[in-house]
Protein backbone atom coordinates (compact mmCIF):
# COMPACT_ATOMS: atom_id res chain seq x y z
CA UNK A 1 0.00 0.00 0.00
CA UNK A 2 1.12 3.58 -0.54
CA UNK A 3 2.49 5.04 2.70
CA UNK A 4 0.71 8.13 4.04
CA UNK A 5 4.03 9.85 4.77
CA UNK A 6 4.38 10.59 1.05
CA UNK A 7 1.94 13.47 1.59
CA UNK A 8 4.45 15.27 3.84
CA UNK A 9 7.15 14.83 1.20
CA UNK A 10 4.92 16.48 -1.40
CA UNK A 11 4.07 19.40 0.86
CA UNK A 12 7.72 19.92 1.77
CA UNK A 13 8.83 19.81 -1.86
CA UNK A 14 6.20 22.37 -2.86
CA UNK A 15 7.35 24.78 -0.18
CA UNK A 16 11.05 24.54 -0.94
CA UNK A 17 10.98 24.41 -4.73
CA UNK A 18 10.64 27.34 -7.08
CA UNK A 19 9.65 26.62 -10.66
CA UNK A 20 9.25 28.99 -13.57
CA UNK A 21 6.42 28.92 -16.11
CA UNK A 22 8.27 26.55 -18.47
CA UNK A 23 8.98 24.05 -15.70
CA UNK A 24 5.40 24.23 -14.45
CA UNK A 25 4.10 23.64 -17.97
CA UNK A 26 6.43 20.66 -18.39
CA UNK A 27 5.39 19.14 -15.06
CA UNK A 28 1.70 19.74 -15.78
CA UNK A 29 2.02 17.95 -19.13
CA UNK A 30 3.89 15.06 -17.47
CA UNK A 31 1.28 14.74 -14.72
CA UNK A 32 -1.57 14.81 -17.25
CA UNK A 33 0.20 12.17 -19.36
CA UNK A 34 0.66 9.94 -16.32
CA UNK A 35 -3.02 10.25 -15.37
CA UNK A 36 -4.13 9.55 -18.92
CA UNK A 37 -1.88 6.47 -19.06
CA UNK A 38 -3.40 4.77 -16.03
CA UNK A 39 -4.86 1.41 -16.94
CA UNK A 40 -8.48 1.24 -15.84
CA UNK A 41 -8.84 -1.04 -12.86
CA UNK A 42 -5.10 -1.31 -12.11
CA UNK A 43 -5.14 1.11 -9.16
CA UNK A 44 -8.87 1.22 -8.37
CA UNK A 45 -8.20 -0.13 -4.89
CA UNK A 46 -6.19 2.99 -3.98
CA UNK A 47 -7.99 6.24 -3.12
CA UNK A 48 -7.73 8.64 -6.06
CA UNK A 49 -6.13 11.34 -3.93
CA UNK A 50 -3.25 8.99 -3.05
CA UNK A 51 -2.74 8.00 -6.69
CA UNK A 52 -2.54 11.68 -7.63
CA UNK A 53 -0.19 12.45 -4.73
CA UNK A 54 2.27 9.71 -5.63
CA UNK A 55 2.26 10.80 -9.27
CA UNK A 56 2.64 14.47 -8.31
CA UNK A 57 5.46 13.71 -5.91
CA UNK A 58 7.48 11.90 -8.56
CA UNK A 59 6.75 14.57 -11.18
CA UNK A 60 7.96 17.26 -8.77
CA UNK A 61 11.05 15.22 -7.91
CA UNK A 62 11.89 14.79 -11.60
CA UNK A 63 11.29 18.50 -12.22
CA UNK A 64 13.65 19.42 -9.42
CA UNK A 65 16.27 17.08 -10.92
CA UNK A 66 16.01 18.90 -14.25
CA UNK A 67 14.36 16.16 -16.32
CA UNK A 68 12.99 17.82 -19.44
CA UNK A 69 11.01 15.08 -21.20
CA UNK A 70 7.35 14.92 -20.09
CA UNK A 71 6.98 11.38 -21.46
CA UNK A 72 9.95 10.18 -19.43
CA UNK A 73 8.69 11.99 -16.31
CA UNK A 74 5.25 10.40 -16.73
CA UNK A 75 6.82 6.95 -17.10
CA UNK A 76 8.89 7.53 -13.96
CA UNK A 77 5.80 8.61 -12.03
CA UNK A 78 3.84 5.54 -13.15
CA UNK A 79 6.75 3.29 -12.20
CA UNK A 80 6.86 4.91 -8.76
CA UNK A 81 3.12 4.32 -8.34
CA UNK A 82 3.53 0.65 -9.28
CA UNK A 83 6.44 0.26 -6.83
CA UNK A 84 4.51 2.00 -4.05
CA UNK A 85 1.60 -0.34 -4.62
CA UNK A 86 3.57 -3.59 -4.76
CA UNK A 87 1.62 -6.15 -2.81
CA UNK A 88 -1.22 -3.78 -1.93
CA UNK A 89 -3.92 -5.26 -4.16
CA UNK A 90 -4.98 -8.33 -2.17
CA UNK A 91 -8.75 -8.28 -2.14
CA UNK A 92 -9.05 -4.52 -2.35
CA UNK A 93 -9.76 -4.12 -6.06
CA UNK A 94 -13.43 -5.03 -5.64
CA UNK A 95 -14.00 -2.61 -2.73
CA UNK A 96 -16.77 -0.23 -3.90
CA UNK A 97 -15.79 2.40 -1.32
CA UNK A 98 -12.45 2.98 -3.03
CA UNK A 99 -11.90 5.68 -5.62
CA UNK A 100 -10.59 5.21 -9.12
CA UNK A 101 -7.69 7.24 -10.44
CA UNK A 102 -10.19 9.40 -12.30
CA UNK A 103 -12.05 10.50 -9.20
CA UNK A 104 -13.62 9.64 -5.87
CA UNK A 105 -16.05 6.84 -5.28
CA UNK A 106 -19.65 7.89 -4.79
CA UNK A 107 -20.23 8.95 -1.23
CA UNK A 108 -16.61 8.85 -0.09
CA UNK A 109 -15.58 12.44 -0.77
CA UNK A 110 -11.93 11.56 -1.60
mmCIF file of C-alpha atoms in Angstrom:
data_model
loop_
_atom_site.group_PDB
_atom_site.id
_atom_site.type_symbol
_atom_site.label_atom_id
_atom_site.label_comp_id
_atom_site.label_asym_id
_atom_site.label_seq_id
_atom_site.Cartn_x
_atom_site.Cartn_y
_atom_site.Cartn_z
ATOM 1 C CA UNK A 1 0.000 0.000 0.000
ATOM 2 C CA UNK A 2 1.117 3.577 -0.538
ATOM 3 C CA UNK A 3 2.494 5.036 2.697
ATOM 4 C CA UNK A 4 0.705 8.128 4.039
ATOM 5 C CA UNK A 5 4.032 9.855 4.769
ATOM 6 C CA UNK A 6 4.376 10.588 1.045
ATOM 7 C CA UNK A 7 1.938 13.473 1.592
ATOM 8 C CA UNK A 8 4.452 15.268 3.836
ATOM 9 C CA UNK A 9 7.150 14.831 1.199
ATOM 10 C CA UNK A 10 4.918 16.477 -1.398
ATOM 11 C CA UNK A 11 4.066 19.395 0.862
ATOM 12 C CA UNK A 12 7.722 19.924 1.767
ATOM 13 C CA UNK A 13 8.833 19.813 -1.863
ATOM 14 C CA UNK A 14 6.201 22.373 -2.865
ATOM 15 C CA UNK A 15 7.351 24.785 -0.179
ATOM 16 C CA UNK A 16 11.050 24.539 -0.943
ATOM 17 C CA UNK A 17 10.977 24.406 -4.733
ATOM 18 C CA UNK A 18 10.644 27.342 -7.083
ATOM 19 C CA UNK A 19 9.652 26.624 -10.663
ATOM 20 C CA UNK A 20 9.246 28.992 -13.571
ATOM 21 C CA UNK A 21 6.423 28.921 -16.112
ATOM 22 C CA UNK A 22 8.273 26.554 -18.468
ATOM 23 C CA UNK A 23 8.981 24.046 -15.704
ATOM 24 C CA UNK A 24 5.401 24.233 -14.447
ATOM 25 C CA UNK A 25 4.098 23.639 -17.969
ATOM 26 C CA UNK A 26 6.426 20.657 -18.394
ATOM 27 C CA UNK A 27 5.393 19.136 -15.063
ATOM 28 C CA UNK A 28 1.704 19.736 -15.784
ATOM 29 C CA UNK A 29 2.025 17.949 -19.130
ATOM 30 C CA UNK A 30 3.890 15.058 -17.470
ATOM 31 C CA UNK A 31 1.282 14.742 -14.723
ATOM 32 C CA UNK A 32 -1.572 14.810 -17.251
ATOM 33 C CA UNK A 33 0.202 12.169 -19.360
ATOM 34 C CA UNK A 34 0.656 9.939 -16.317
ATOM 35 C CA UNK A 35 -3.021 10.247 -15.365
ATOM 36 C CA UNK A 36 -4.135 9.547 -18.924
ATOM 37 C CA UNK A 37 -1.884 6.474 -19.057
ATOM 38 C CA UNK A 38 -3.401 4.768 -16.034
ATOM 39 C CA UNK A 39 -4.865 1.407 -16.941
ATOM 40 C CA UNK A 40 -8.484 1.244 -15.841
ATOM 41 C CA UNK A 41 -8.835 -1.044 -12.860
ATOM 42 C CA UNK A 42 -5.098 -1.307 -12.111
ATOM 43 C CA UNK A 43 -5.142 1.106 -9.163
ATOM 44 C CA UNK A 44 -8.867 1.225 -8.373
ATOM 45 C CA UNK A 45 -8.203 -0.128 -4.886
ATOM 46 C CA UNK A 46 -6.190 2.987 -3.984
ATOM 47 C CA UNK A 47 -7.994 6.237 -3.119
ATOM 48 C CA UNK A 48 -7.729 8.639 -6.059
ATOM 49 C CA UNK A 49 -6.130 11.338 -3.925
ATOM 50 C CA UNK A 50 -3.252 8.987 -3.053
ATOM 51 C CA UNK A 51 -2.736 8.005 -6.686
ATOM 52 C CA UNK A 52 -2.535 11.679 -7.633
ATOM 53 C CA UNK A 53 -0.186 12.453 -4.725
ATOM 54 C CA UNK A 54 2.267 9.712 -5.629
ATOM 55 C CA UNK A 55 2.258 10.799 -9.268
ATOM 56 C CA UNK A 56 2.639 14.467 -8.313
ATOM 57 C CA UNK A 57 5.460 13.706 -5.913
ATOM 58 C CA UNK A 58 7.476 11.897 -8.565
ATOM 59 C CA UNK A 59 6.746 14.575 -11.177
ATOM 60 C CA UNK A 60 7.965 17.264 -8.773
ATOM 61 C CA UNK A 61 11.049 15.221 -7.910
ATOM 62 C CA UNK A 62 11.893 14.789 -11.597
ATOM 63 C CA UNK A 63 11.289 18.495 -12.220
ATOM 64 C CA UNK A 64 13.648 19.418 -9.417
ATOM 65 C CA UNK A 65 16.268 17.081 -10.917
ATOM 66 C CA UNK A 66 16.007 18.898 -14.250
ATOM 67 C CA UNK A 67 14.361 16.157 -16.319
ATOM 68 C CA UNK A 68 12.987 17.815 -19.442
ATOM 69 C CA UNK A 69 11.008 15.081 -21.199
ATOM 70 C CA UNK A 70 7.352 14.922 -20.087
ATOM 71 C CA UNK A 71 6.983 11.376 -21.461
ATOM 72 C CA UNK A 72 9.947 10.177 -19.429
ATOM 73 C CA UNK A 73 8.689 11.985 -16.314
ATOM 74 C CA UNK A 74 5.245 10.401 -16.730
ATOM 75 C CA UNK A 75 6.822 6.952 -17.104
ATOM 76 C CA UNK A 76 8.894 7.528 -13.964
ATOM 77 C CA UNK A 77 5.804 8.614 -12.032
ATOM 78 C CA UNK A 78 3.845 5.543 -13.151
ATOM 79 C CA UNK A 79 6.754 3.287 -12.202
ATOM 80 C CA UNK A 80 6.855 4.913 -8.756
ATOM 81 C CA UNK A 81 3.125 4.316 -8.342
ATOM 82 C CA UNK A 82 3.529 0.647 -9.275
ATOM 83 C CA UNK A 83 6.437 0.256 -6.828
ATOM 84 C CA UNK A 84 4.507 2.003 -4.050
ATOM 85 C CA UNK A 85 1.597 -0.335 -4.618
ATOM 86 C CA UNK A 86 3.572 -3.589 -4.759
ATOM 87 C CA UNK A 87 1.617 -6.148 -2.811
ATOM 88 C CA UNK A 88 -1.220 -3.778 -1.935
ATOM 89 C CA UNK A 89 -3.924 -5.256 -4.160
ATOM 90 C CA UNK A 90 -4.975 -8.326 -2.166
ATOM 91 C CA UNK A 91 -8.750 -8.276 -2.144
ATOM 92 C CA UNK A 92 -9.048 -4.520 -2.351
ATOM 93 C CA UNK A 93 -9.764 -4.115 -6.062
ATOM 94 C CA UNK A 94 -13.430 -5.028 -5.637
ATOM 95 C CA UNK A 95 -14.001 -2.613 -2.725
ATOM 96 C CA UNK A 96 -16.770 -0.230 -3.905
ATOM 97 C CA UNK A 97 -15.795 2.399 -1.318
ATOM 98 C CA UNK A 98 -12.453 2.983 -3.032
ATOM 99 C CA UNK A 99 -11.902 5.677 -5.623
ATOM 100 C CA UNK A 100 -10.593 5.206 -9.124
ATOM 101 C CA UNK A 101 -7.694 7.239 -10.437
ATOM 102 C CA UNK A 102 -10.186 9.402 -12.299
ATOM 103 C CA UNK A 103 -12.049 10.501 -9.203
ATOM 104 C CA UNK A 104 -13.617 9.644 -5.872
ATOM 105 C CA UNK A 105 -16.051 6.844 -5.281
ATOM 106 C CA UNK A 106 -19.649 7.894 -4.785
ATOM 107 C CA UNK A 107 -20.233 8.953 -1.226
ATOM 108 C CA UNK A 108 -16.608 8.853 -0.089
ATOM 109 C CA UNK A 109 -15.584 12.435 -0.775
ATOM 110 C CA UNK A 110 -11.933 11.557 -1.598
#
